[in-house]
XYZ file of C-alpha atoms in Angstrom:
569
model
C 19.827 7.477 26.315
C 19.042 8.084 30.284
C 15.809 9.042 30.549
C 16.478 10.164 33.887
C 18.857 12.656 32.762
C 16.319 13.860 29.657
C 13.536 14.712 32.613
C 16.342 16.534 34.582
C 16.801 18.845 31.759
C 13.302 19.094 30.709
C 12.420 20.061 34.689
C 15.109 22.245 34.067
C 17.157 20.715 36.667
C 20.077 20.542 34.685
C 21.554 21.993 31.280
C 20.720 20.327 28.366
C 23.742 19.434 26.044
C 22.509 21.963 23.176
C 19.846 25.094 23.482
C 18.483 26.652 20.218
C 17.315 30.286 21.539
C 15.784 32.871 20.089
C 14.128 31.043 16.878
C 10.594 30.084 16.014
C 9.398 27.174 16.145
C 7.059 25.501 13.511
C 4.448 23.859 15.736
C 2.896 21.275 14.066
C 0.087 19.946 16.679
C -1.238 23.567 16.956
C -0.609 25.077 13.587
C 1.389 27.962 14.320
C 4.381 29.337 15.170
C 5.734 30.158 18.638
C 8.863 32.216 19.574
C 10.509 29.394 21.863
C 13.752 27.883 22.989
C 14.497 24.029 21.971
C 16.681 22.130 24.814
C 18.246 19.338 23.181
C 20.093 15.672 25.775
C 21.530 13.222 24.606
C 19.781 13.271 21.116
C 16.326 13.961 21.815
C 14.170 17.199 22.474
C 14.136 17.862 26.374
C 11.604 20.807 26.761
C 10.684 23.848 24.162
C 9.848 27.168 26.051
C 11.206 30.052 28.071
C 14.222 29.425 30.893
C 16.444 26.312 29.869
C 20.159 26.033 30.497
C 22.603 24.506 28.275
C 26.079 24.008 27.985
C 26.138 24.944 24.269
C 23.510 27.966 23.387
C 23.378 28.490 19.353
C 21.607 31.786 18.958
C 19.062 31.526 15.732
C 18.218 35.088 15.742
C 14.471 34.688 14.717
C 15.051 32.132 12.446
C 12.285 29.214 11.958
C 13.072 25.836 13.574
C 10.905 22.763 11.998
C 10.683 18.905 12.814
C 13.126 17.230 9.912
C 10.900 16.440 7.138
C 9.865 12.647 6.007
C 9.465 11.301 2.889
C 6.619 8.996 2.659
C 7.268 7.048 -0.101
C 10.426 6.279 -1.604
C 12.055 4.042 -3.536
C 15.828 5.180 -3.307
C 17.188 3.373 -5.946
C 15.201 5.682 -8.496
C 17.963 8.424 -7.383
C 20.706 6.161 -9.599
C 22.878 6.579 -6.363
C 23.654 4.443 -3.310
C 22.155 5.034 -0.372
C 24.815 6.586 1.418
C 25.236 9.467 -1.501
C 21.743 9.522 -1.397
C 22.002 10.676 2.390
C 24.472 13.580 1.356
C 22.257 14.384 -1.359
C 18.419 14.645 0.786
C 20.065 15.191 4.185
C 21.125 18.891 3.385
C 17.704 19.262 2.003
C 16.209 18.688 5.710
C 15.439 15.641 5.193
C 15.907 13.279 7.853
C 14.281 9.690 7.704
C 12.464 8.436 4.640
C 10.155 5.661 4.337
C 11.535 3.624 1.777
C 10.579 0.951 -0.146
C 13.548 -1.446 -1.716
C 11.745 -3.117 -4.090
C 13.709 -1.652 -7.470
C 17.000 -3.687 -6.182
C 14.756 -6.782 -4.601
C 13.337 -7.220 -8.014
C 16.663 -7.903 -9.376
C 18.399 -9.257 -5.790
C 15.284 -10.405 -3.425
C 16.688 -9.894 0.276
C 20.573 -9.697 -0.619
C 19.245 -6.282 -2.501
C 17.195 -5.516 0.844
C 20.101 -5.778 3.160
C 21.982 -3.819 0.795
C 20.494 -0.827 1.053
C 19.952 -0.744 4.742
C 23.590 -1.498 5.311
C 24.632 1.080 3.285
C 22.633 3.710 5.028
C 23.824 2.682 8.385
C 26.797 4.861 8.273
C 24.585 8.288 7.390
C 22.353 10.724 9.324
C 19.720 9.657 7.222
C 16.730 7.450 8.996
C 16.402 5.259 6.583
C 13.244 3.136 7.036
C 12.021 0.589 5.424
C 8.704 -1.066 4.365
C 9.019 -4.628 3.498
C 8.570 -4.749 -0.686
C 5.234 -6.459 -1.228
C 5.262 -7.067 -4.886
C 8.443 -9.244 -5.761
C 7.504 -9.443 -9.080
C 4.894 -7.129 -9.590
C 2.662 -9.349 -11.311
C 2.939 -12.734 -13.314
C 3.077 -10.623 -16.551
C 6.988 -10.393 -16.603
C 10.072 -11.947 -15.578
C 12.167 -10.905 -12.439
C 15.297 -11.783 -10.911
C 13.778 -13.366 -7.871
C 10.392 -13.584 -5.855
C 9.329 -12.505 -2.452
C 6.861 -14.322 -0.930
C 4.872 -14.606 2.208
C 8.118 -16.438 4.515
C 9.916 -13.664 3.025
C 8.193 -10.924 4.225
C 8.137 -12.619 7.931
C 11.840 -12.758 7.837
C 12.007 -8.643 7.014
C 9.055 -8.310 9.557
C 11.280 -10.140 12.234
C 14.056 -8.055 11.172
C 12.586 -4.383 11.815
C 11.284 -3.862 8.619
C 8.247 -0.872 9.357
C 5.503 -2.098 7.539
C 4.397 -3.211 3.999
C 5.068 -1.365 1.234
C 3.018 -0.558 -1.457
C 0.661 -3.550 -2.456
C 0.657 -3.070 -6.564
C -1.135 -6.326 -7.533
C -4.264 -4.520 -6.979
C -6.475 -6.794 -9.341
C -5.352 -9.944 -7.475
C -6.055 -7.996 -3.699
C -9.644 -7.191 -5.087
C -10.195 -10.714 -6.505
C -9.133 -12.502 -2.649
C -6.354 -14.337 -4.098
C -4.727 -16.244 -1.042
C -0.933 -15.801 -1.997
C -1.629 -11.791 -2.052
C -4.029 -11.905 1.051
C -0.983 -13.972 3.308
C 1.281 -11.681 2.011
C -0.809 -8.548 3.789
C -2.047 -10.457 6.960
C 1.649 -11.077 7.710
C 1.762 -7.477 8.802
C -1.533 -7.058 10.684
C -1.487 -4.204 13.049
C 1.368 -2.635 11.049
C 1.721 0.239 8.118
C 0.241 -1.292 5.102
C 0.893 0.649 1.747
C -1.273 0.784 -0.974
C -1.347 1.145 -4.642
C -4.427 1.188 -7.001
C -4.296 3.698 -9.721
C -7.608 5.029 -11.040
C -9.369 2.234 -8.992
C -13.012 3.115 -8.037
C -16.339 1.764 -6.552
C -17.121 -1.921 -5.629
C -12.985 -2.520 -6.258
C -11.528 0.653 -4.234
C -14.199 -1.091 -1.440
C -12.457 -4.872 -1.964
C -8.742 -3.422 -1.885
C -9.465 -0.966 1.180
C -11.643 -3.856 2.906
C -8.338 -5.867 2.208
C -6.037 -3.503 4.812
C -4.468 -1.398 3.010
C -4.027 2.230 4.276
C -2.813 4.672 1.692
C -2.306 4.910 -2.150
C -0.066 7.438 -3.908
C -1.115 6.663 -7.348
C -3.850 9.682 -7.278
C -3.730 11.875 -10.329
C -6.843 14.028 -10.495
C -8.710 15.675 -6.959
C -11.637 13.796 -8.013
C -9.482 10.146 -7.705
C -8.281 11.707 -4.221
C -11.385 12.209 -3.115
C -13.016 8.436 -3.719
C -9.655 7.363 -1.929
C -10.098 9.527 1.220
C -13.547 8.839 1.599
C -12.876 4.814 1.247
C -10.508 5.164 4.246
C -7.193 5.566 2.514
C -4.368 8.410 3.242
C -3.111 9.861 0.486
C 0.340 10.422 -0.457
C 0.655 13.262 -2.854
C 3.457 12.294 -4.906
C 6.109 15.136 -7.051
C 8.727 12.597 -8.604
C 10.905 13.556 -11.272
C 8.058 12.247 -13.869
C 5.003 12.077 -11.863
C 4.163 15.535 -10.746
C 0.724 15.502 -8.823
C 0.840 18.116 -6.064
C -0.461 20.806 -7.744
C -3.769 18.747 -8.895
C -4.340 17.632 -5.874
C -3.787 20.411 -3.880
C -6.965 22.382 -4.214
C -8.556 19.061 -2.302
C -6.691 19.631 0.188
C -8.755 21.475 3.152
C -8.776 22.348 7.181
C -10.920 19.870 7.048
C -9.224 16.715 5.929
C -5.293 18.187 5.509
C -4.459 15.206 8.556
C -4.864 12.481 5.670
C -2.265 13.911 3.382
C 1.058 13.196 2.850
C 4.036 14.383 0.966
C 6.093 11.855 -0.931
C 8.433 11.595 -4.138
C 8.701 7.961 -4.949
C 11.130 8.385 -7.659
C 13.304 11.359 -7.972
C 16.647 11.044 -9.887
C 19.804 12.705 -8.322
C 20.026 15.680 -10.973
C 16.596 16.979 -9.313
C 17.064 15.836 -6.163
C 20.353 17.885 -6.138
C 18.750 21.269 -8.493
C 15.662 21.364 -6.808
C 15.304 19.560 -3.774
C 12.989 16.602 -2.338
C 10.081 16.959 0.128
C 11.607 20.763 0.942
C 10.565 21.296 -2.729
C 6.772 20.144 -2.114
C 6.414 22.090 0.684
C 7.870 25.753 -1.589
C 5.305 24.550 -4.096
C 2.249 23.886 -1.587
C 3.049 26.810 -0.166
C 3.291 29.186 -3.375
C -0.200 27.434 -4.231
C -1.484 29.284 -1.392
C -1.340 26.498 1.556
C -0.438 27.941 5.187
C 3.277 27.178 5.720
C 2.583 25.223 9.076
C 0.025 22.876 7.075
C 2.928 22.181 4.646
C 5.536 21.770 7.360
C 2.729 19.020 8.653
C 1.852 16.799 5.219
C 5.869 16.547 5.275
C 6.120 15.676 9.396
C 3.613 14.729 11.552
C 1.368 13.328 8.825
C 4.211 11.225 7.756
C 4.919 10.303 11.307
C 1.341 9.314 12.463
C 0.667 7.091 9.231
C 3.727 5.312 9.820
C 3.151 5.565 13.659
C 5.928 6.715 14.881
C 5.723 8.364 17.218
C 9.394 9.333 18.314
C 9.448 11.987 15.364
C 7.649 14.219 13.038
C 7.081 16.975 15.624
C 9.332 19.595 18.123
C 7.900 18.309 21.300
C 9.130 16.596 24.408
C 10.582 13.384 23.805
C 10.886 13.433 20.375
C 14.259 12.415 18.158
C 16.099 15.888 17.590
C 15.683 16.124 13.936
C 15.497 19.553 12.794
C 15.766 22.009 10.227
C 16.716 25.637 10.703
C 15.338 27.810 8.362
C 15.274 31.306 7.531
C 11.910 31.762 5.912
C 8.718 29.248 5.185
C 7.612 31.028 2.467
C 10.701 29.940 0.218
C 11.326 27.251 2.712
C 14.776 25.975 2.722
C 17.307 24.410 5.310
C 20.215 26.699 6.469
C 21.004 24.173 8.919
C 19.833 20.403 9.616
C 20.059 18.860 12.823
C 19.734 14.916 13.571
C 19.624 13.103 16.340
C 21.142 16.440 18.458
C 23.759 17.262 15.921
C 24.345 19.360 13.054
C 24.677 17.356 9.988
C 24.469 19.990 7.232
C 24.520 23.270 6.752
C 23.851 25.720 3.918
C 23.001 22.777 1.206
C 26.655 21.241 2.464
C 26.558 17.485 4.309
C 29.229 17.867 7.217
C 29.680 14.165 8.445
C 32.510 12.292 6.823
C 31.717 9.725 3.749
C 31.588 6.472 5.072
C 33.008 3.345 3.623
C 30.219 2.588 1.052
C 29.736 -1.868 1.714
C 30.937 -3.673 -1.214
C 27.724 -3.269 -3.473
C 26.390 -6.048 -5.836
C 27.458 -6.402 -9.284
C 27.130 -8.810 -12.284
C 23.377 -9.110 -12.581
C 22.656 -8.322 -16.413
C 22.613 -10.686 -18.528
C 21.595 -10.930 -22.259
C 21.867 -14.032 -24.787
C 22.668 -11.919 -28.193
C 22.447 -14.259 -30.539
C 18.908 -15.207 -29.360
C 18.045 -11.484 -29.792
C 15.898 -10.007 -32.561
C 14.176 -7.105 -32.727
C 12.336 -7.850 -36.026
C 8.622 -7.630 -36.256
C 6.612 -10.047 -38.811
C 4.108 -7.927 -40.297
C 0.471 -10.131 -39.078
C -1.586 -6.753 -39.955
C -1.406 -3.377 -40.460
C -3.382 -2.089 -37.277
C -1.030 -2.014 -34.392
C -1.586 -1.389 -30.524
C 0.586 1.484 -29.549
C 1.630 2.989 -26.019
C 0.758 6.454 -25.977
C 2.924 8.173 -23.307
C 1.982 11.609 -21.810
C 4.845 13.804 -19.993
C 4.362 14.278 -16.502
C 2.064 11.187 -15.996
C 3.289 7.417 -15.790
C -0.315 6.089 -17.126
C -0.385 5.448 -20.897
C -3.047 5.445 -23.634
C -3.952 2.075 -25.692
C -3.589 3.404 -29.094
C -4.263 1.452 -32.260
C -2.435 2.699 -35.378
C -1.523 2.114 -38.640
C 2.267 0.861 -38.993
C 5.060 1.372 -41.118
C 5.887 -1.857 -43.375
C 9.295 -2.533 -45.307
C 9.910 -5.976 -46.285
C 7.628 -8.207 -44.607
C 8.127 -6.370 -41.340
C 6.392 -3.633 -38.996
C 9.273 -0.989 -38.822
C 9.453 2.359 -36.945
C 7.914 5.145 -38.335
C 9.544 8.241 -36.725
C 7.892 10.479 -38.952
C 4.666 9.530 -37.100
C 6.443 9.792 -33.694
C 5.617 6.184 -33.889
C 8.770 4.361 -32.703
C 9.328 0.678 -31.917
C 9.602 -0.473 -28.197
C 11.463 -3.341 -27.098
C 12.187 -5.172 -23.416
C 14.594 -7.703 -23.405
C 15.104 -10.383 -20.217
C 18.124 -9.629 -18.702
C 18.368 -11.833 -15.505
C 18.458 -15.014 -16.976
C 19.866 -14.736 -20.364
C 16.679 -16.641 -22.022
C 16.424 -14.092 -25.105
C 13.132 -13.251 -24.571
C 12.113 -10.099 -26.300
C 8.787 -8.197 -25.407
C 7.983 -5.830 -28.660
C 5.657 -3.310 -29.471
C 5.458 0.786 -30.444
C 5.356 3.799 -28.359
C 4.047 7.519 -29.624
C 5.384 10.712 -27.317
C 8.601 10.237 -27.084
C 9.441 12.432 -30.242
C 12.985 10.685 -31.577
C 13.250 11.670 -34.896
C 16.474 9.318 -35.074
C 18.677 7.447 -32.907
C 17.638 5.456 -29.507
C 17.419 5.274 -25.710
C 17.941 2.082 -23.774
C 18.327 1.287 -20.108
C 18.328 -1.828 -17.672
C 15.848 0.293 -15.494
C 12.295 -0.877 -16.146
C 9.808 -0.706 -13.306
C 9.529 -3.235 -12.148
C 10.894 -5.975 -13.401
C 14.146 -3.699 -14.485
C 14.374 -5.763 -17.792
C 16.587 -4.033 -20.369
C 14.229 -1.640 -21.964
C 14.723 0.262 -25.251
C 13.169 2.470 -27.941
C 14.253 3.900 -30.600
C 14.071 4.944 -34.745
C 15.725 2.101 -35.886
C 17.082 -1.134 -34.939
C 20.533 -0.506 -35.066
C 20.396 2.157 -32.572
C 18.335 0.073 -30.565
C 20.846 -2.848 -30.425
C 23.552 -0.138 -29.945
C 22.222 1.538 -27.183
C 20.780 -2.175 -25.527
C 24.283 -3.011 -25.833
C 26.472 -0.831 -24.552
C 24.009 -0.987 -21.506
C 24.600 -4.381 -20.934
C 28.705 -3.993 -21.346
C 28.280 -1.976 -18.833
C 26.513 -4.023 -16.291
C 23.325 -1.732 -16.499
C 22.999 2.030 -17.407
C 21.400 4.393 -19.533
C 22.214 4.973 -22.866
C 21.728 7.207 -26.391
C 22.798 5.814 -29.575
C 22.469 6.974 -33.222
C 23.789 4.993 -36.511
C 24.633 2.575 -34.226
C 27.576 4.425 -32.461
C 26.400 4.893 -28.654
C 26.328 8.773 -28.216
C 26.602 9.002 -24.107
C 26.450 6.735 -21.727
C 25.159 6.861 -17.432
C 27.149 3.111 -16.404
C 24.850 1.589 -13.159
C 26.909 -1.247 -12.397
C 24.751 -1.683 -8.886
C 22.359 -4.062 -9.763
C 21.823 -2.587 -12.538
C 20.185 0.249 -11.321
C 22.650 2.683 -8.908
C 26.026 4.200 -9.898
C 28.944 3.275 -7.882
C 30.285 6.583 -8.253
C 29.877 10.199 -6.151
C 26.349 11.636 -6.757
C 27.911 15.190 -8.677
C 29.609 12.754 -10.851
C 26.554 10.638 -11.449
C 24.037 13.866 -11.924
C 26.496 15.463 -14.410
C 26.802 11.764 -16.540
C 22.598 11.733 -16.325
C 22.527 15.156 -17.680
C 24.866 14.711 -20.533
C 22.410 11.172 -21.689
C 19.511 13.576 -21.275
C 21.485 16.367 -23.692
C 21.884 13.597 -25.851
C 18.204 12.156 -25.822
C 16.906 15.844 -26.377
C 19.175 15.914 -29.138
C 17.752 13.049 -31.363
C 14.811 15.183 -30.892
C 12.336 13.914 -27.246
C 11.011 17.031 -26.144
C 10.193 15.009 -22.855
C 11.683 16.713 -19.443
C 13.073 12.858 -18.527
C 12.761 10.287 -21.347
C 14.665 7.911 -19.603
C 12.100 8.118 -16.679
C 9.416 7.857 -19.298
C 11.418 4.829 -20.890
C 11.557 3.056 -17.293
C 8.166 3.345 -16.556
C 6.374 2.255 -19.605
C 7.173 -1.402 -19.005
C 5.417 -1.283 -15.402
C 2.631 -3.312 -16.155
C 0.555 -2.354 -12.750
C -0.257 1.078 -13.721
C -3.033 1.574 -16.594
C -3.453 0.988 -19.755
C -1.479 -0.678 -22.514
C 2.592 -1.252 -21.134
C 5.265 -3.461 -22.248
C 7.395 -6.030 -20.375
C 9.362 -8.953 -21.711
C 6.544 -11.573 -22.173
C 4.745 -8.835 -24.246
C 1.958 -6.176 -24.683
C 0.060 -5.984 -21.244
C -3.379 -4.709 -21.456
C -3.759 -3.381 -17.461
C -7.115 -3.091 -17.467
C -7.451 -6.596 -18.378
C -4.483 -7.322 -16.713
C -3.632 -9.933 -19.606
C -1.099 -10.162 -22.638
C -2.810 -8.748 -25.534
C -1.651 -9.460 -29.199
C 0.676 -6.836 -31.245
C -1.749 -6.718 -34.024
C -5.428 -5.154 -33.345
C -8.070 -7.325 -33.451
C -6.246 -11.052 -32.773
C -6.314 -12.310 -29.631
């Protein structure tokens, strides 16, 4: 870019390359909107205001012109698509850069998976940036397919990665343990993402003391409010399971509304295609009574000063020509998205050509059968049971009576009580995790899928163990996926051959595959929105209370294994 040609045009010296007349413009510093012209050169935003020349003038006719919206937080992979589908799939939306964090595919791939996903967003209009994955595995509390460590993170510091993404080993940051400490000094002066669900008090102080600069785990106003007033931005968070926007929202204020941001962090590519991504938050901020320009802001310039960029996130001199034409905020959606000086999509349609997708990895599940059971020796009849709620990834530690036929604790569908099993799947060891789960409502049948946060162990529950094994199995032919068996014959089946995690296929292919396992789930009787969501989170053993991974029952609080059987240790 000549930035001697950029001041011509904003002087007005010479035409810009594009001029948007006659719209509105959503101005984010101020608050309001202003009837102005935008001259676009050579990619970036040359003046806004009265009197510019162009050599192309697109006439908007009072329609609204906003900064392209940011996602905050995002972990891609959780869309079961590559990234370039995932591009065709947000871009149209208006969005045009997320901040993402890799570290679904870098639990399963460490850096290969990394490079993977930026290379296959190169070829899109999508901005795809990413933080550096902090917590490669999570914890010590299950088994992953490789480890990031301190070097690591140096090496995708040195390499343009933005900042660190979100540090979820929040009981070893609060404790000072050195391997987590050089893991965050290694991006001093940079973006350093938190995460430290329901954390409070003397902790909250240790974690926020420790660097870190946001959280997006907040699920009541009340958490929101200890985590603004310790220092921390907040990233208000509407995934496909998670849903916390409108709890949080009546925090929001004139006030404070600078230290909020929108983000989805995992959105699958059925709602990401029916109902949009960040657009959406803003259409549901603003039903719930926040000022359309605030919205426009949590999704833009908030985004953009966390992150500190400062080349984006605003229509203003200078900036990156990433837009959105719109024709009302109120129901705010793009009729036109703009990025980098061009028009990229327009009326919910991607207009750039598919790329060449890179070759994408493959191979990486792998299960030793015959070392597999799923039986359950009967040491009790008390049980500790994962109590899942829809709409919120944190579980209840429930302790229940169980079901026992022949020596063995069984599933008790009846009781909604089902049995839960992770198996390792990177190394072939046969290690099974096992345990119960109450809320997912299977009367019969099961659900199994090689996506488990974050460890993305095989994960499965189900009504009886022949399901179970169906369902784990056909996964596992299929070199990862999503599955719903009954009787032991596999119902429907999502395949997610990339890494176990992402569909090589187009994204309308992919959504209509996810919606026919979902059919199929509702049919053996979940009344959850997204039991497969549900199903990959409850093995995410950095999120509170009780989950399940492959080395067994993780109490989070204690952040320890915990026995099957109440009361033994």
């Amino acid at each position: 870019m000549s930035t001697t040609r950029l001041l011509a045009v904003a002087r007005g010296d010479e035409p810009a390359d594009v001029l948007l007349a006659g719209g509105r413009v959503v101005d984010v510093f101020a608050g309001d909107v202003v009837e102005a012209d935008v001259a676009i050169a050579e990619g970036r935003i040359a003046g806004v205001g009265p009197n510019y020349r162009a050599h192309d003038v697109r006439r908007l006719d009072g329609r609204f012109v906003c900064p392209g919206l940011i996602d905050a937080h995002v972990h891609v992979e959780s869309a079961l698509i590559t990234p370039a589908e995932f591009a065709a799939v947000v871009v149209p939306h208006g969005v045009t850069a997320v901040v993402s964090d890799p570290h679904e595919i870098a639990n399963v791939l460490g850096l290969a998976g990394v490079r993977f996903m930026r290379d296959s967003a190169a070829g899109t209009p999508l901005t795809m940036l990413v933080n550096a994955s902090s917590c490669v595995p999570a914890t010590g509390l299950a088994t992953a397919g490789a480890a990031i460590e301190a070097d690591d993170l140096r090496e995708l510091r040195d390499a343009g990665a933005l900042g660190l993404a979100e540090m979820m080993d929040f009981p070893a940051v609060v404790a000072g343990e050195p391997r987590v400490l050089r893991k965050i000094e290694v991006f001093e002066g940079r973006p350093r993402d938190g995460h430290c669900p329901q954390l409070a008090g003397p902790a909250l102080n240790a974690y926020a003391a420790a660097g870190l600069e946001s959280d997006h785990e907040c699920t009541t106003a009340e958490e929101a409010l200890d985590k603004l007033r310790a220092g921390l931005v907040v990233f208000i968070r509407e995934g496909s399971l998670a849903r916390d926007l409108q709890r949080l929202l009546p925090l929001v204020t004139p006030r404070n509304e600078r230290r909020f941001c929108f983000c989805t962090d995992d959105r699958h590519v059925d709602d990401l295609l029916d109902d949009g991504s960040v657009d959406r938050m803003v259409r549901l901020a603003v039903a719930n009574g926040m000022d359309p320009p605030t919205a426009v802001r949590l999704a833009t310039l908030n985004v953009a000063e966390h992150f500190r960029l400062r080349d984006r996130g605003a229509i203003a001199p200078g900036r990156v020509a990433d837009l959105v034409v719109a024709d009302d905020l109120e129901d705010f959606r793009a009729r036109e998205v703009w990025a980098a000086g061009r028009v990229v999509a327009r009326d919910g349609r991607a207009l750039w050509p598919a790329p060449g997708d890179v070759e994408p990895p493959r191979d990486t599940v792998r299960v030793d059968w015959p070392r597999v059971t799923l039986g359950i020796p009967a040491a009790g009849r008390r049980v500790r049971v994962i109590g899942v709620m829809d709409g919120r990834l944190r579980t209840e530690c429930l302790v229940e009576e169980c079901r026992i036929e022949d020596g063995r604790a069984v599933a008790d569908p009846g009781r909604d009580l089902l049995k839960a099993a992770v198996i390792e799947r990177h190394r072939g060891s046969g290690r099974v995790g096992l345990g119960f789960v109450r809320g997912f409502g299977l009367r019969r049948g099961a659900l199994a899928g090689t996506i488990s946060h974050d460890h993305h162990n095989l994960i499965v529950v189900g009504a009886d163990d022949d399901s179970m094994l169906a369902a784990a199995r056909a996964v596992a032919a299929a070199q990862g996926g999503l599955a719903a068996a009954e009787d032991g014959r596999v119902l429907e089946l999502l395949p997610l051959p990339v890494a176990g995690l992402m569909s090589d296929r187009p994204h309308g292919e992919v959504a209509e595959r996810l919606r026919a396992v979902l059919r199929a789930a509702s049919g053996l009787g979940s009344a959850l929105r997204d039991p497969f969501t549900m199903l990959s989170f409850i093995g995410l053993e950095v999120i509170p209370r009780l989950k399940l991974t492959d080395r067994g029952l993780v109490d989070v609080d204690r952040m320890q294994v915990v026995d099957l059987f109440a009361g033994e240790n």
